Amino acid sequence: MILLNDFFTIQHLHSEQELITADIEINPQHKIFEGHFPGQPVVPGVCMMQIVKEVLEDALDISTNLSKALDLKFLLVINPLETKSLQVKIKYSLPENDQYSLQAELVNGDKCFFKFKGSFVRQNELAERN
């Protein structure tokens, strides 16, 4: 895991019947914000995607690689000085052809910052194919 417990922490995680919800907190002092952007910190889009990946992996106790990104929508800027807490919502289907298909979003209250639709493959499954 790259960002978990450094860039963000999971405050609460719940997984039940193909639905994962996690309350996370962004670290506004993280060194990423020194360059993205000084004085006006913004959570990079790639970090939003990585948060989804890492929450999925933590909840299911697996390692994954992104296999398909069908739809990514960056709807609102996340300024960690203003919005430290987010909820990650992930709806996924059980693996089919080694793939976890999912829809995910990062929200805070009625504000949706990021939406994703795509699939991840287990790392060990990917290694066996090569």
GROMACS .gro file of C-alpha atoms in nm:
model
  130
    1MET     CA    1   0.000   0.000   0.000
    2ILE     CA    2   0.133   0.336  -0.099
    3LEU     CA    3  -0.090   0.603   0.056
    4LEU     CA    4  -0.269   0.426   0.343
    5ASN     CA    5  -0.153   0.539   0.688
    6ASP     CA    6   0.051   0.823   0.537
    7PHE     CA    7  -0.154   1.028   0.290
    8PHE     CA    8  -0.482   0.905   0.437
    9THR     CA    9  -0.605   0.691   0.725
   10ILE     CA   10  -0.913   0.476   0.753
   11GLN     CA   11  -1.121   0.581   1.052
   12HIS     CA   12  -1.398   0.326   0.999
   13LEU     CA   13  -1.436   0.043   0.747
   14HIS     CA   14  -1.746  -0.166   0.682
   15SER     CA   15  -1.782  -0.439   0.423
   16GLU     CA   16  -2.100  -0.637   0.367
   17GLN     CA   17  -2.266  -0.805   0.070
   18GLU     CA   18  -2.058  -0.652  -0.208
   19LEU     CA   19  -2.065  -0.302  -0.054
   20ILE     CA   20  -1.769  -0.133   0.114
   21THR     CA   21  -1.792   0.195   0.300
   22ALA     CA   22  -1.496   0.363   0.462
   23ASP     CA   23  -1.462   0.688   0.649
   24ILE     CA   24  -1.118   0.825   0.576
   25GLU     CA   25  -0.917   1.127   0.680
   26ILE     CA   26  -0.670   1.302   0.450
   27ASN     CA   27  -0.340   1.421   0.598
   28PRO     CA   28  -0.326   1.790   0.495
   29GLN     CA   29   0.041   1.805   0.603
   30HIS     CA   30   0.150   1.534   0.357
   31LYS     CA   31   0.450   1.629   0.140
   32ILE     CA   32   0.247   1.580  -0.181
   33PHE     CA   33   0.075   1.909  -0.105
   34GLU     CA   34   0.407   2.096  -0.105
   35GLY     CA   35   0.407   2.061  -0.482
   36HIS     CA   36   0.035   2.016  -0.553
   37PHE     CA   37   0.001   2.312  -0.493
   38PRO     CA   38   0.198   2.534  -0.253
   39GLY     CA   39  -0.043   2.747  -0.054
   40GLN     CA   40  -0.345   2.595  -0.232
   41PRO     CA   41  -0.335   2.219  -0.168
   42VAL     CA   42  -0.540   1.994  -0.396
   43VAL     CA   43  -0.571   1.616  -0.376
   44PRO     CA   44  -0.432   1.486  -0.707
   45GLY     CA   45  -0.668   1.278  -0.921
   46VAL     CA   46  -0.425   0.988  -0.920
   47CYS     CA   47  -0.444   0.986  -0.539
   48MET     CA   48  -0.824   0.969  -0.552
   49MET     CA   49  -0.795   0.662  -0.772
   50GLN     CA   50  -0.530   0.510  -0.542
   51ILE     CA   51  -0.754   0.566  -0.237
   52VAL     CA   52  -1.028   0.358  -0.403
   53LYS     CA   53  -0.776   0.084  -0.485
   54GLU     CA   54  -0.629   0.073  -0.135
   55VAL     CA   55  -0.966   0.076   0.043
   56LEU     CA   56  -1.081  -0.212  -0.181
   57GLU     CA   57  -0.763  -0.407  -0.102
   58ASP     CA   58  -0.786  -0.341   0.271
   59ALA     CA   59  -1.152  -0.442   0.290
   60LEU     CA   60  -1.110  -0.763   0.088
   61ASP     CA   61  -0.756  -0.843   0.207
   62ILE     CA   62  -0.623  -0.877  -0.149
   63SER     CA   63  -0.368  -0.708  -0.376
   64THR     CA   64  -0.494  -0.573  -0.707
   65ASN     CA   65  -0.403  -0.398  -1.027
   66LEU     CA   66  -0.633  -0.172  -1.223
   67SER     CA   67  -0.747  -0.361  -1.532
   68LYS     CA   68  -1.015  -0.131  -1.679
   69ALA     CA   69  -1.111   0.228  -1.617
   70LEU     CA   70  -1.438   0.267  -1.800
   71ASP     CA   71  -1.544   0.596  -1.645
   72LEU     CA   72  -1.356   0.840  -1.420
   73LYS     CA   73  -1.518   1.166  -1.318
   74PHE     CA   74  -1.338   1.429  -1.115
   75LEU     CA   75  -1.635   1.640  -1.008
   76LEU     CA   76  -1.499   1.869  -0.736
   77VAL     CA   77  -1.155   1.971  -0.613
   78ILE     CA   78  -1.061   1.830  -0.272
   79ASN     CA   79  -0.878   2.091  -0.066
   80PRO     CA   80  -0.752   1.897   0.239
   81LEU     CA   81  -0.752   2.212   0.451
   82GLU     CA   82  -1.126   2.246   0.396
   83THR     CA   83  -1.228   1.881   0.349
   84LYS     CA   84  -1.019   1.640   0.556
   85SER     CA   85  -1.283   1.370   0.597
   86LEU     CA   86  -1.431   1.170   0.311
   87GLN     CA   87  -1.644   0.863   0.273
   88VAL     CA   88  -1.540   0.603   0.019
   89LYS     CA   89  -1.829   0.399  -0.121
   90ILE     CA   90  -1.752   0.094  -0.332
   91LYS     CA   91  -2.008  -0.140  -0.488
   92TYR     CA   92  -1.840  -0.444  -0.638
   93SER     CA   93  -1.930  -0.776  -0.793
   94LEU     CA   94  -1.771  -1.101  -0.693
   95PRO     CA   95  -1.483  -1.195  -0.920
   96GLU     CA   96  -1.574  -1.303  -1.270
   97ASN     CA   97  -1.287  -1.406  -1.496
   98ASP     CA   98  -1.050  -1.291  -1.220
   99GLN     CA   99  -1.200  -0.938  -1.229
  100TYR     CA  100  -1.370  -0.735  -0.957
  101SER     CA  101  -1.605  -0.496  -1.136
  102LEU     CA  102  -1.687  -0.193  -0.928
  103GLN     CA  103  -1.839   0.148  -0.898
  104ALA     CA  104  -1.687   0.383  -0.644
  105GLU     CA  105  -1.719   0.738  -0.526
  106LEU     CA  106  -1.556   0.977  -0.280
  107VAL     CA  107  -1.810   1.191  -0.099
  108ASN     CA  108  -1.851   1.425   0.194
  109GLY     CA  109  -2.215   1.477   0.288
  110ASP     CA  110  -2.402   1.571  -0.029
  111LYS     CA  111  -2.082   1.661  -0.218
  112CYS     CA  112  -1.945   1.402  -0.459
  113PHE     CA  113  -1.581   1.465  -0.552
  114PHE     CA  114  -1.493   1.160  -0.761
  115LYS     CA  115  -1.670   0.873  -0.937
  116PHE     CA  116  -1.515   0.562  -1.087
  117LYS     CA  117  -1.646   0.269  -1.283
  118GLY     CA  118  -1.412  -0.009  -1.388
  119SER     CA  119  -1.243  -0.325  -1.272
  120PHE     CA  120  -0.945  -0.456  -1.082
  121VAL     CA  121  -0.773  -0.792  -1.110
  122ARG     CA  122  -0.602  -0.972  -0.822
  123GLN     CA  123  -0.225  -0.936  -0.849
  124ASN     CA  124  -0.161  -1.306  -0.803
  125GLU     CA  125  -0.416  -1.379  -1.080
  126LEU     CA  126  -0.236  -1.136  -1.311
  127ALA     CA  127   0.103  -1.291  -1.236
  128GLU     CA  128  -0.030  -1.639  -1.317
  129ARG     CA  129  -0.145  -1.522  -1.662
  130ASN     CA  130   0.201  -1.392  -1.759
   0.00000   0.00000   0.00000
